CSV table of C-alpha atoms in Angstrom, one decimal:
chain,number,residue,atom,x,y,z
A,25,MET,CA,0.2,0.0,0.0
A,26,PRO,CA,1.2,3.5,-0.5
A,27,SER,CA,2.1,5.7,2.2
A,28,ASN,CA,0.2,8.5,3.3
A,29,PRO,CA,2.0,11.8,2.6
A,30,ILE,CA,3.8,13.6,5.6
A,31,PRO,CA,1.8,16.4,6.1
A,32,ILE,CA,3.8,20.1,6.1
A,33,LYS,CA,3.3,22.4,8.9
A,34,LYS,CA,2.0,25.7,7.5
A,35,ASP,CA,3.8,28.5,9.0
A,36,ILE,CA,4.3,32.0,7.9
A,37,SER,CA,7.5,31.4,5.8
A,38,ARG,CA,5.5,28.7,3.6
A,39,PHE,CA,2.4,31.3,3.4
A,40,LEU,CA,4.9,34.2,2.5
A,41,GLN,CA,6.6,32.4,-0.1
A,42,LYS,CA,3.4,30.7,-2.1
A,43,GLN,CA,4.0,31.3,-6.0
A,44,PRO,CA,1.5,34.5,-6.5
A,45,ASN,CA,3.7,36.2,-3.9
A,46,VAL,CA,7.1,34.9,-5.4
A,47,PHE,CA,5.5,36.4,-8.9
A,48,LEU,CA,4.7,39.4,-7.4
A,49,ALA,CA,8.2,39.9,-5.7
A,50,LYS,CA,9.4,39.8,-9.3
A,51,ILE,CA,7.2,42.6,-10.6
A,52,LEU,CA,5.8,44.9,-8.5
A,53,PRO,CA,7.9,48.4,-7.0
A,54,LEU,CA,9.5,47.6,-3.5
A,55,LEU,CA,7.0,49.9,-1.7
A,56,LEU,CA,4.1,48.6,-3.1
A,57,TYR,CA,5.5,45.0,-2.5
A,58,ARG,CA,6.2,45.6,1.2
A,59,ARG,CA,2.8,47.3,1.6
A,60,TYR,CA,1.3,44.3,-0.1
A,61,LEU,CA,3.5,41.6,1.9
A,62,SER,CA,2.3,43.3,5.5
A,63,MET,CA,-1.2,43.1,4.8
A,64,ILE,CA,-1.3,39.5,3.8
A,65,GLY,CA,1.5,38.7,6.7
A,66,PHE,CA,-1.1,40.6,9.4
A,67,TYR,CA,-3.8,38.4,7.9
A,68,TYR,CA,-2.1,35.4,8.6
A,69,TYR,CA,-1.4,36.6,12.4
A,70,GLY,CA,-4.8,37.4,12.5
A,71,THR,CA,-6.4,33.9,11.6
A,72,ASN,CA,-3.1,32.2,13.5
A,73,ARG,CA,-3.8,32.5,17.1
A,74,ASP,CA,-1.4,29.9,18.2
A,75,GLU,CA,1.4,31.5,16.0
A,76,ARG,CA,0.3,34.8,18.2
A,77,ARG,CA,1.0,33.1,21.2
A,78,ASN,CA,4.3,31.7,20.3
A,79,VAL,CA,5.6,35.3,19.7
A,80,SER,CA,4.2,36.5,22.2
A,81,LYS,CA,5.2,33.4,24.8
A,82,SER,CA,9.0,34.0,23.1
A,83,LEU,CA,8.8,38.1,24.2
A,84,LYS,CA,7.6,37.4,27.5
A,85,TYR,CA,9.8,34.6,28.2
A,86,VAL,CA,13.2,37.1,27.3
A,87,LEU,CA,10.9,40.4,28.0
A,88,GLY,CA,8.4,40.1,30.4
A,89,GLU,CA,10.5,40.9,33.5
A,90,LYS,CA,12.2,43.8,32.2
A,91,ILE,CA,9.3,45.7,30.5
A,92,GLY,CA,6.1,47.2,31.8
A,93,LYS,CA,2.6,45.8,29.7
A,94,PHE,CA,2.4,49.0,27.5
A,95,ARG,CA,6.0,48.7,26.3
A,96,PHE,CA,5.2,44.9,26.1
A,97,GLN,CA,2.5,45.7,23.5
A,98,SER,CA,4.5,48.1,21.4
A,99,ILE,CA,7.4,45.9,21.1
A,100,LEU,CA,4.9,43.0,20.0
A,101,LEU,CA,3.5,45.0,17.4
A,102,ARG,CA,6.8,46.3,16.2
A,103,THR,CA,8.1,42.5,16.3
A,104,TYR,CA,5.1,41.3,13.8
A,105,PHE,CA,6.2,44.0,11.4
A,106,GLY,CA,9.8,43.2,11.7
A,107,ILE,CA,9.1,39.3,11.1
A,108,ILE,CA,6.9,40.6,8.0
A,109,GLU,CA,9.6,42.6,6.9
A,110,HIS,CA,12.3,40.0,7.1
A,111,TYR,CA,10.0,37.9,4.4
A,112,PHE,CA,10.2,41.1,2.3
A,113,GLU,CA,13.9,41.2,1.9
A,114,LYS,CA,14.1,37.4,1.9
A,115,MET,CA,11.6,37.5,-1.2
A,116,ILE,CA,13.1,40.3,-3.1
A,117,ASN,CA,16.8,39.0,-2.5
A,118,ALA,CA,15.6,35.5,-4.1
A,119,HIS,CA,13.3,36.8,-7.0
A,120,LYS,CA,14.1,40.6,-8.1
A,121,SER,CA,16.2,41.3,-11.1
A,122,LEU,CA,20.0,40.8,-9.8
A,123,PRO,CA,21.1,43.7,-11.2
A,124,GLU,CA,18.4,45.7,-9.6
A,125,MET,CA,19.1,44.1,-6.2
A,126,MET,CA,22.9,44.8,-6.7
A,127,ASN,CA,22.4,48.7,-6.8
A,128,TYR,CA,19.5,48.8,-4.3
A,129,LEU,CA,22.0,47.2,-1.8
A,130,LYS,CA,24.9,49.1,-2.7
A,131,SER,CA,23.0,52.2,-2.1
A,132,SER,CA,21.0,51.0,1.0
A,133,ILE,CA,23.5,49.5,3.0
A,134,SER,CA,26.5,51.7,4.7
A,135,PHE,CA,29.4,49.4,5.7
A,136,SER,CA,30.7,50.8,9.0
A,137,GLY,CA,32.5,47.8,9.8
A,138,ARG,CA,34.5,47.3,6.7
A,139,LYS,CA,38.1,48.2,7.9
A,140,LEU,CA,37.4,45.4,10.7
A,141,LEU,CA,36.9,43.1,8.1
A,142,ASP,CA,39.4,43.7,5.9
A,143,GLN,CA,41.9,43.3,8.9
A,144,ILE,CA,40.4,40.0,9.6
A,145,ILE,CA,40.5,38.7,6.3
A,146,SER,CA,43.9,39.9,5.5
A,147,ARG,CA,45.4,37.9,8.4
A,148,ASN,CA,44.3,34.4,6.6
A,149,ASN,CA,42.4,35.4,3.5
A,150,GLY,CA,39.4,33.5,4.6
A,151,CYS,CA,37.1,33.7,7.9
A,152,ILE,CA,34.4,32.5,9.7
A,153,PHE,CA,31.5,35.5,9.8
A,154,VAL,CA,29.1,34.5,12.4
A,155,SER,CA,25.8,36.5,12.5
A,156,GLY,CA,22.0,35.7,13.8
A,157,HIS,CA,18.3,35.8,12.2
A,158,PHE,CA,18.8,39.9,13.0
A,159,GLY,CA,18.0,42.7,11.0
A,160,ALA,CA,18.6,42.2,7.1
A,161,VAL,CA,20.7,39.1,7.7
A,162,GLU,CA,19.0,37.9,4.4
A,163,TYR,CA,20.9,40.9,2.4
A,164,ILE,CA,24.5,39.9,3.8
A,165,PRO,CA,25.7,37.2,1.2
A,166,LEU,CA,24.9,39.1,-2.0
A,167,TYR,CA,26.2,42.8,-0.6
A,168,LEU,CA,29.5,41.1,0.4
A,169,ALA,CA,29.6,39.3,-3.6
A,170,ALA,CA,28.2,42.9,-5.0
A,171,THR,CA,31.1,44.5,-3.2
A,172,HIS,CA,34.1,42.1,-4.1
A,173,TYR,CA,34.6,39.8,-1.2
A,174,ARG,CA,34.1,36.1,-1.5
A,175,PRO,CA,31.3,34.5,0.4
A,176,SER,CA,30.3,31.1,1.1
A,177,MET,CA,27.0,30.6,3.5
A,178,ILE,CA,25.5,27.6,5.1
A,179,LEU,CA,21.7,27.8,5.5
A,180,ARG,CA,18.8,26.0,4.9
A,181,PHE,CA,15.8,26.2,2.1
A,182,LYS,CA,12.5,26.3,3.6
A,183,THR,CA,10.9,25.4,0.1
A,184,GLU,CA,12.8,24.1,-3.2
A,185,LYS,CA,11.3,27.3,-4.9
A,186,LEU,CA,13.5,29.4,-3.0
A,187,LYS,CA,16.2,27.0,-3.5
A,188,GLU,CA,16.2,27.1,-6.9
A,189,ALA,CA,16.0,30.9,-7.2
A,190,LEU,CA,18.9,31.2,-4.7
A,191,THR,CA,21.0,28.5,-6.6
A,192,TYR,CA,20.6,30.1,-9.8
A,193,ARG,CA,21.4,33.6,-8.5
A,194,SER,CA,24.6,32.7,-7.0
A,195,LYS,CA,26.1,31.4,-10.0
A,196,SER,CA,26.1,34.7,-11.6
A,197,VAL,CA,28.3,36.4,-8.6
A,198,ASP,CA,30.8,34.7,-6.5
A,199,LEU,CA,28.4,33.0,-3.8
A,200,GLU,CA,29.0,29.9,-2.5
A,201,LEU,CA,25.6,28.3,-0.8
A,202,ILE,CA,26.3,25.5,1.2
A,203,ASP,CA,22.7,23.5,2.4
A,204,ALA,CA,22.8,22.8,5.8
A,205,ASP,CA,20.8,19.6,5.4
A,206,SER,CA,22.9,18.2,2.4
A,207,PRO,CA,25.9,15.6,3.4
A,208,ASN,CA,29.3,16.7,4.3
A,209,VAL,CA,28.2,20.2,5.9
A,210,LEU,CA,31.5,20.4,7.7
A,211,PHE,CA,33.8,19.1,4.7
A,212,LYS,CA,32.4,21.9,2.6
A,213,ALA,CA,32.5,24.6,5.1
A,214,LEU,CA,36.2,24.0,5.7
A,215,ASN,CA,37.2,23.6,2.1
A,216,ALA,CA,35.6,27.1,1.6
A,217,ILE,CA,37.7,28.8,4.2
A,218,LYS,CA,40.9,27.2,2.9
A,219,ALA,CA,39.9,28.3,-0.3
A,220,GLY,CA,40.4,32.2,1.2
A,221,ARG,CA,36.2,32.5,1.1
A,222,ILE,CA,34.2,34.3,4.2
A,223,LEU,CA,32.0,31.4,5.4
A,224,ILE,CA,28.6,32.9,6.8
A,225,THR,CA,26.9,30.9,9.4
A,226,MET,CA,24.3,31.6,11.9
A,227,CYS,CA,24.4,30.9,15.8
A,228,ASP,CA,21.0,31.1,16.7
A,229,GLU,CA,19.1,28.4,15.2
A,230,VAL,CA,18.4,26.2,18.5
A,231,HIS,CA,17.0,23.2,17.0
A,232,SER,CA,20.5,23.0,15.5
A,233,TRP,CA,22.6,23.1,18.9
A,234,ARG,CA,25.0,20.6,19.7
A,235,PRO,CA,25.1,20.8,23.6
A,236,CYS,CA,28.4,20.7,24.9
A,237,SER,CA,28.9,18.4,28.2
A,238,ARG,CA,31.7,20.2,29.7
A,239,GLY,CA,30.7,23.7,29.9
A,240,ASN,CA,27.5,26.0,30.6
A,241,THR,CA,26.7,29.2,29.3
A,242,GLN,CA,24.2,32.5,30.3
A,243,LEU,CA,21.7,33.3,27.5
A,244,PHE,CA,19.0,35.5,28.2
A,245,GLY,CA,19.4,35.2,31.9
A,246,ARG,CA,19.4,31.4,32.1
A,247,ARG,CA,22.2,29.1,32.5
A,248,ILE,CA,22.0,26.3,29.4
A,249,PRO,CA,24.7,24.2,28.1
A,250,LYS,CA,27.0,25.7,25.5
A,251,ASP,CA,26.3,25.3,22.0
A,252,ARG,CA,29.8,23.5,20.6
A,253,THR,CA,29.4,24.0,16.6
A,254,LEU,CA,31.1,27.3,16.1
A,255,ASP,CA,33.8,26.0,18.7
A,256,ILE,CA,34.2,22.7,16.8
A,257,LEU,CA,34.2,24.8,13.6
A,258,CYS,CA,36.7,27.4,14.7
A,259,LYS,CA,39.1,24.7,16.1
A,260,ARG,CA,39.0,22.7,12.9
A,261,SER,CA,39.6,25.8,11.0
A,262,LYS,CA,41.5,27.7,12.7
A,263,ALA,CA,40.3,30.8,11.1
A,264,PRO,CA,39.7,34.1,12.2
A,265,MET,CA,35.8,34.6,13.5
A,266,CYS,CA,34.1,37.7,13.3
A,267,PHE,CA,30.1,38.8,14.0
A,268,GLY,CA,28.4,40.6,12.1
A,269,VAL,CA,24.8,41.6,11.8
A,270,VAL,CA,23.3,44.1,9.3
A,271,GLN,CA,21.0,46.8,11.3
A,272,ARG,CA,18.1,48.2,10.1
A,273,GLY,CA,17.7,51.7,10.1
A,274,LYS,CA,15.4,54.8,8.9
A,275,THR,CA,16.9,55.4,6.4
A,276,GLY,CA,19.0,52.8,5.2
A,277,PHE,CA,21.2,49.5,6.8
A,278,ASP,CA,24.6,49.3,8.5
A,279,LEU,CA,26.9,46.2,8.5
A,280,ALA,CA,28.4,46.3,11.9
A,281,ILE,CA,31.6,43.7,12.6
A,282,HIS,CA,33.2,42.7,15.7
A,283,PRO,CA,36.0,40.4,16.0
A,284,LEU,CA,35.3,37.5,18.0
A,285,SER,CA,39.0,35.2,17.6
A,286,ASP,CA,42.0,35.3,15.6
A,287,GLY,CA,41.8,31.3,15.7
A,288,GLU,CA,44.7,30.5,17.4
A,289,GLU,CA,43.6,31.6,21.0
A,290,ALA,CA,41.5,29.8,23.4
A,291,CYS,CA,38.1,30.9,23.6
A,292,SER,CA,34.4,30.2,23.3
A,293,VAL,CA,32.7,31.7,20.2
A,294,CYS,CA,29.9,30.3,20.9
A,295,GLU,CA,29.5,32.3,24.1
A,296,ALA,CA,31.1,35.8,22.7
A,297,SER,CA,28.2,35.3,19.4
A,298,TRP,CA,25.6,34.9,22.0
A,299,ASN,CA,27.1,37.7,23.9
A,300,LEU,CA,27.0,40.0,21.3
A,301,LEU,CA,23.8,38.8,19.4
A,302,GLU,CA,21.7,38.9,23.6
A,303,GLN,CA,22.8,43.1,23.1
A,304,TYR,CA,21.4,43.8,19.7
A,305,VAL,CA,18.3,41.9,20.4
A,306,TYR,CA,17.6,43.5,23.9
A,307,ARG,CA,18.4,47.2,22.0
A,308,THR,CA,16.0,46.4,19.3
A,309,PRO,CA,13.7,43.3,20.0
A,310,HIS,CA,11.8,43.5,17.0
A,311,GLN,CA,14.8,43.1,14.4
A,312,TRP,CA,15.0,39.3,15.6
A,313,TYR,CA,12.6,37.4,14.1
A,314,GLN,CA,13.6,34.0,16.0
A,315,TRP,CA,10.4,34.8,18.2
A,316,PRO,CA,7.8,32.8,16.5
A,317,SER,CA,10.2,29.4,17.2
A,318,PHE,CA,12.4,30.6,20.2
A,319,PHE,CA,10.2,29.8,23.2
A,320,LEU,CA,9.6,26.3,22.3
A,321,GLU,CA,13.3,25.2,20.9
A,322,PHE,CA,14.7,26.9,23.5
A,323,THR,CA,12.6,24.8,26.0
A,324,LYS,CA,12.6,21.9,24.4
A,325,TYR,CA,16.4,22.4,24.2
A,326,MET,CA,17.0,22.9,28.1
A,327,SER,CA,14.7,20.2,29.0
A,328,ASN,CA,16.2,17.7,27.3
A,329,GLN,CA,19.9,18.6,28.8
A,330,GLU,CA,20.8,18.9,32.0
A,331,CYS,CA,23.5,22.0,33.4
A,332,TYR,CA,26.7,21.0,35.6
A,333,ASP,CA,28.4,22.9,37.8
A,334,TYR,CA,32.3,23.1,37.5
Protein backbone atom coordinates (compact mmCIF):
# COMPACT_ATOMS: atom_id res chain seq x y z
CA MET A 1 0.00 0.00 0.00
CA PRO A 2 1.29 3.51 -0.76
CA SER A 3 2.29 5.44 2.30
CA ASN A 4 0.34 8.54 3.21
CA PRO A 5 2.23 11.76 2.48
CA ILE A 6 3.67 13.52 5.49
CA PRO A 7 1.62 16.68 6.09
CA ILE A 8 3.58 19.91 5.72
CA LYS A 9 3.24 22.18 8.73
CA LYS A 10 1.85 25.53 7.79
CA ASP A 11 3.85 28.53 8.95
CA ILE A 12 4.29 32.14 7.94
CA SER A 13 7.40 31.31 5.91
CA ARG A 14 5.59 28.93 3.56
CA PHE A 15 2.51 31.18 3.53
CA LEU A 16 4.43 34.25 2.38
CA GLN A 17 6.54 32.28 -0.11
CA LYS A 18 3.60 30.93 -2.09
CA GLN A 19 3.90 31.17 -5.86
CA PRO A 20 1.65 34.26 -6.34
CA ASN A 21 3.84 36.16 -3.85
CA VAL A 22 6.97 35.06 -5.69
CA PHE A 23 5.52 36.40 -8.94
CA LEU A 24 4.56 39.72 -7.33
CA ALA A 25 8.07 40.06 -5.83
CA LYS A 26 9.45 40.05 -9.37
CA ILE A 27 7.15 42.71 -10.82
CA LEU A 28 5.95 45.09 -8.09
CA PRO A 29 7.86 48.20 -6.99
CA LEU A 30 9.52 47.69 -3.62
CA LEU A 31 7.26 50.04 -1.68
CA LEU A 32 4.09 48.50 -3.08
CA TYR A 33 5.33 44.96 -2.50
CA ARG A 34 6.27 45.77 1.11
CA ARG A 35 2.75 47.08 1.76
CA TYR A 36 1.18 44.06 0.09
CA LEU A 37 3.29 41.62 2.14
CA SER A 38 2.48 43.51 5.36
CA MET A 39 -1.23 43.24 4.59
CA ILE A 40 -1.23 39.48 4.01
CA GLY A 41 1.28 38.95 6.84
CA PHE A 42 -1.05 40.58 9.37
CA TYR A 43 -3.92 38.60 7.87
CA TYR A 44 -1.92 35.43 8.56
CA TYR A 45 -1.28 36.37 12.19
CA GLY A 46 -4.85 37.56 12.62
CA THR A 47 -6.17 34.14 11.62
CA ASN A 48 -3.55 32.00 13.42
CA ARG A 49 -3.93 32.32 17.17
CA ASP A 50 -1.30 29.67 17.94
CA GLU A 51 1.31 31.60 15.93
CA ARG A 52 0.46 34.80 17.80
CA ARG A 53 0.74 32.93 21.08
CA ASN A 54 4.18 31.58 20.17
CA VAL A 55 5.52 35.06 19.39
CA SER A 56 4.06 36.47 22.59
CA LYS A 57 5.40 33.62 24.73
CA SER A 58 8.90 34.08 23.35
CA LEU A 59 8.89 37.82 23.99
CA LYS A 60 7.56 37.37 27.52
CA TYR A 61 10.12 34.65 28.22
CA VAL A 62 12.99 36.97 27.30
CA LEU A 63 11.67 40.47 28.04
CA GLY A 64 8.60 40.02 30.22
CA GLU A 65 10.16 40.93 33.54
CA LYS A 66 12.16 43.82 32.13
CA ILE A 67 9.37 45.95 30.64
CA GLY A 68 5.87 47.14 31.47
CA LYS A 69 2.65 46.01 29.82
CA PHE A 70 2.30 49.03 27.49
CA ARG A 71 5.93 48.77 26.39
CA PHE A 72 5.47 45.04 25.80
CA GLN A 73 2.46 45.60 23.52
CA SER A 74 4.41 48.20 21.55
CA ILE A 75 7.33 45.79 21.08
CA LEU A 76 4.95 42.97 20.14
CA LEU A 77 3.39 45.05 17.36
CA ARG A 78 6.80 46.13 16.06
CA THR A 79 7.93 42.50 16.19
CA TYR A 80 5.13 41.47 13.82
CA PHE A 81 6.27 44.20 11.43
CA GLY A 82 9.88 43.04 11.84
CA ILE A 83 9.06 39.41 11.06
CA ILE A 84 7.13 40.40 7.95
CA GLU A 85 9.92 42.78 6.90
CA HIS A 86 12.32 39.86 7.07
CA TYR A 87 10.23 37.95 4.53
CA PHE A 88 10.02 41.03 2.34
CA GLU A 89 13.83 41.11 2.34
CA LYS A 90 14.03 37.37 1.73
CA MET A 91 11.63 37.50 -1.23
CA ILE A 92 13.17 40.44 -3.06
CA ASN A 93 16.67 39.14 -2.37
CA ALA A 94 15.77 35.88 -4.13
CA HIS A 95 13.39 37.04 -6.85
CA LYS A 96 14.11 40.61 -7.92
CA SER A 97 16.40 40.91 -10.93
CA LEU A 98 20.07 40.62 -9.95
CA PRO A 99 21.13 44.05 -11.33
CA GLU A 100 18.26 45.72 -9.48
CA MET A 101 19.15 43.99 -6.20
CA MET A 102 22.87 44.75 -6.53
CA ASN A 103 22.14 48.44 -7.09
CA TYR A 104 19.63 48.50 -4.24
CA LEU A 105 22.06 46.91 -1.77
CA LYS A 106 24.98 49.11 -2.74
CA SER A 107 22.89 52.27 -2.34
CA SER A 108 21.04 51.18 0.84
CA ILE A 109 23.73 49.56 3.02
CA SER A 110 26.52 51.43 4.72
CA PHE A 111 29.43 49.25 5.82
CA SER A 112 30.79 50.66 9.06
CA GLY A 113 32.67 47.42 9.71
CA ARG A 114 34.54 47.28 6.39
CA LYS A 115 37.94 48.18 7.85
CA LEU A 116 37.59 45.55 10.57
CA LEU A 117 36.58 42.82 8.10
CA ASP A 118 39.46 43.73 5.80
CA GLN A 119 41.89 43.48 8.73
CA ILE A 120 40.48 40.06 9.71
CA ILE A 121 40.69 38.50 6.25
CA SER A 122 44.12 40.00 5.56
CA ARG A 123 45.60 37.78 8.27
CA ASN A 124 44.44 34.51 6.77
CA ASN A 125 42.61 35.18 3.49
CA GLY A 126 39.42 33.45 4.66
CA CYS A 127 37.42 33.77 7.87
CA ILE A 128 34.26 32.62 9.63
CA PHE A 129 31.51 35.25 9.74
CA VAL A 130 28.98 34.49 12.49
CA SER A 131 25.59 36.17 12.45
CA GLY A 132 22.06 35.65 13.73
CA HIS A 133 18.55 35.89 12.37
CA PHE A 134 18.60 39.60 13.08
CA GLY A 135 17.94 42.68 10.98
CA ALA A 136 18.51 42.37 7.24
CA VAL A 137 20.63 39.22 7.49
CA GLU A 138 19.28 38.03 4.12
CA TYR A 139 21.27 40.78 2.41
CA ILE A 140 24.69 39.86 3.83
CA PRO A 141 25.86 37.26 1.26
CA LEU A 142 24.79 39.16 -1.85
CA TYR A 143 26.03 42.47 -0.48
CA LEU A 144 29.46 41.01 0.27
CA ALA A 145 29.58 39.50 -3.22
CA ALA A 146 28.53 42.84 -4.71
CA THR A 147 31.37 44.60 -2.88
CA HIS A 148 34.05 42.19 -4.15
CA TYR A 149 34.32 39.77 -1.24
CA ARG A 150 34.01 36.00 -1.69
CA PRO A 151 31.25 34.74 0.62
CA SER A 152 30.05 31.20 1.24
CA MET A 153 26.97 30.66 3.37
CA ILE A 154 25.57 27.71 5.31
CA LEU A 155 21.79 27.89 5.17
CA ARG A 156 18.56 25.92 5.14
CA PHE A 157 15.92 26.33 2.44
CA LYS A 158 12.30 26.36 3.58
CA THR A 159 10.97 25.83 0.05
CA GLU A 160 12.36 24.24 -3.11
CA LYS A 161 11.40 27.39 -5.05
CA LEU A 162 13.62 29.51 -2.82
CA LYS A 163 16.48 27.01 -3.16
CA GLU A 164 16.22 27.06 -6.95
CA ALA A 165 16.10 30.87 -7.09
CA LEU A 166 19.08 31.41 -4.79
CA THR A 167 21.15 28.65 -6.37
CA TYR A 168 20.56 30.13 -9.83
CA ARG A 169 21.41 33.62 -8.56
CA SER A 170 24.59 32.51 -6.80
CA LYS A 171 26.00 31.25 -10.11
CA SER A 172 25.97 34.80 -11.47
CA VAL A 173 28.16 36.16 -8.67
CA ASP A 174 31.02 34.81 -6.58
CA LEU A 175 28.69 33.37 -3.93
CA GLU A 176 28.71 29.78 -2.69
CA LEU A 177 25.64 28.32 -0.95
CA ILE A 178 26.09 25.31 1.34
CA ASP A 179 22.86 23.46 2.16
CA ALA A 180 22.89 22.75 5.91
CA ASP A 181 20.86 19.58 5.30
CA SER A 182 23.25 18.17 2.69
CA PRO A 183 25.92 15.53 3.46
CA ASN A 184 29.43 16.55 4.57
CA VAL A 185 28.51 20.10 5.59
CA LEU A 186 31.54 20.50 7.84
CA PHE A 187 33.86 19.28 5.07
CA LYS A 188 32.35 21.78 2.61
CA ALA A 189 32.61 24.60 5.17
CA LEU A 190 36.28 23.87 5.88
CA ASN A 191 37.04 23.71 2.15
CA ALA A 192 35.45 27.13 1.67
CA ILE A 193 37.66 28.62 4.39
CA LYS A 194 40.78 26.95 2.96
CA ALA A 195 39.92 28.49 -0.42
CA GLY A 196 40.10 31.93 1.20
CA ARG A 197 36.35 32.52 1.32
CA ILE A 198 34.25 34.21 4.02
CA LEU A 199 32.10 31.46 5.56
CA ILE A 200 28.80 32.86 6.88
CA THR A 201 26.93 30.80 9.50
CA MET A 202 24.16 31.42 12.03
CA CYS A 203 24.49 30.98 15.80
CA ASP A 204 20.81 31.12 16.83
CA GLU A 205 19.19 28.07 15.23
CA VAL A 206 18.31 26.38 18.52
CA HIS A 207 17.05 23.16 16.90
CA SER A 208 20.55 22.63 15.43
CA TRP A 209 22.54 23.20 18.63
CA ARG A 210 24.95 20.47 19.73
CA PRO A 211 25.18 20.77 23.52
CA CYS A 212 28.55 20.66 25.25
CA SER A 213 28.76 18.39 28.31
CA ARG A 214 31.75 20.26 29.73
CA GLY A 215 30.52 23.79 30.07
CA ASN A 216 27.56 26.12 30.37
CA THR A 217 26.80 29.65 29.39
CA GLN A 218 24.25 32.35 30.14
CA LEU A 219 21.59 33.21 27.59
CA PHE A 220 18.89 35.78 28.32
CA GLY A 221 19.58 35.32 32.02
CA ARG A 222 19.31 31.53 31.94
CA ARG A 223 22.10 29.03 32.42
CA ILE A 224 22.29 26.48 29.60
CA PRO A 225 24.73 23.97 28.11
CA LYS A 226 26.86 25.68 25.47
CA ASP A 227 26.35 24.89 21.81
CA ARG A 228 29.68 23.47 20.60
CA THR A 229 29.10 23.81 16.83
CA LEU A 230 31.01 27.07 16.37
CA ASP A 231 33.80 26.01 18.70
CA ILE A 232 34.29 22.82 16.67
CA LEU A 233 34.41 24.85 13.45
CA CYS A 234 36.91 27.27 14.96
CA LYS A 235 39.13 24.48 16.28
CA ARG A 236 39.10 22.54 13.01
CA SER A 237 39.69 25.52 10.72
CA LYS A 238 41.95 27.67 12.92
CA ALA A 239 40.48 30.59 10.96
CA PRO A 240 39.80 34.05 12.40
CA MET A 241 36.19 34.65 13.32
CA CYS A 242 33.99 37.72 13.49
CA PHE A 243 30.37 38.51 14.33
CA GLY A 244 28.32 40.73 12.04
CA VAL A 245 24.78 42.04 11.68
CA VAL A 246 22.96 44.30 9.25
CA GLN A 247 20.84 46.63 11.37
CA ARG A 248 17.80 48.31 9.90
CA GLY A 249 17.70 52.07 10.34
CA LYS A 250 15.27 54.81 9.40
CA THR A 251 17.00 55.61 6.13
CA GLY A 252 18.88 52.40 5.31
CA PHE A 253 21.03 49.64 6.75
CA ASP A 254 24.41 49.33 8.43
CA LEU A 255 26.69 46.28 8.41
CA ALA A 256 28.59 46.18 11.71
CA ILE A 257 31.50 43.81 12.43
CA HIS A 258 32.90 42.60 15.78
CA PRO A 259 36.11 40.50 16.00
CA LEU A 260 35.65 37.23 17.93
CA SER A 261 38.84 35.18 17.63
CA ASP A 262 42.09 35.13 15.70
CA GLY A 263 41.73 31.35 15.30
CA GLU A 264 44.65 30.59 17.59
CA GLU A 265 43.58 31.78 21.02
CA ALA A 266 41.52 29.51 23.27
CA CYS A 267 38.05 30.97 23.71
CA SER A 268 34.40 30.04 23.42
CA VAL A 269 33.25 31.53 20.14
CA CYS A 270 29.71 30.35 20.84
CA GLU A 271 29.60 32.30 24.09
CA ALA A 272 31.14 35.42 22.54
CA SER A 273 28.70 35.32 19.61
CA TRP A 274 25.67 34.99 21.83
CA ASN A 275 26.84 37.77 24.14
CA LEU A 276 26.90 40.12 21.14
CA LEU A 277 23.62 38.92 19.64
CA GLU A 278 21.94 39.18 23.04
CA GLN A 279 22.93 42.86 23.26
CA TYR A 280 21.42 43.54 19.83
CA VAL A 281 18.21 41.69 20.73
CA TYR A 282 17.78 43.60 23.99
CA ARG A 283 18.35 46.94 22.21
CA THR A 284 16.02 46.30 19.26
CA PRO A 285 14.01 43.12 19.91
CA HIS A 286 11.73 43.69 16.92
CA GLN A 287 14.68 43.11 14.57
CA TRP A 288 15.18 39.50 15.71
CA TYR A 289 12.86 37.16 13.85
CA GLN A 290 13.40 33.96 15.82
CA TRP A 291 10.53 34.90 18.13
CA PRO A 292 7.94 32.62 16.45
CA SER A 293 9.94 29.51 17.35
CA PHE A 294 12.31 30.55 20.13
CA PHE A 295 10.22 29.71 23.21
CA LEU A 296 9.26 26.22 22.02
CA GLU A 297 12.73 25.32 20.71
CA PHE A 298 14.63 26.81 23.65
CA THR A 299 12.48 25.20 26.36
CA LYS A 300 12.73 21.87 24.52
CA TYR A 301 16.51 22.23 24.41
CA MET A 302 16.55 23.01 28.12
CA SER A 303 14.32 20.07 29.01
CA ASN A 304 16.51 17.65 27.06
CA GLN A 305 19.75 18.80 28.69
CA GLU A 306 21.18 19.03 32.17
CA CYS A 307 23.38 21.89 33.33
CA TYR A 308 26.38 20.87 35.39
CA ASP A 309 28.35 22.86 37.93
CA TYR A 310 32.07 23.18 37.39
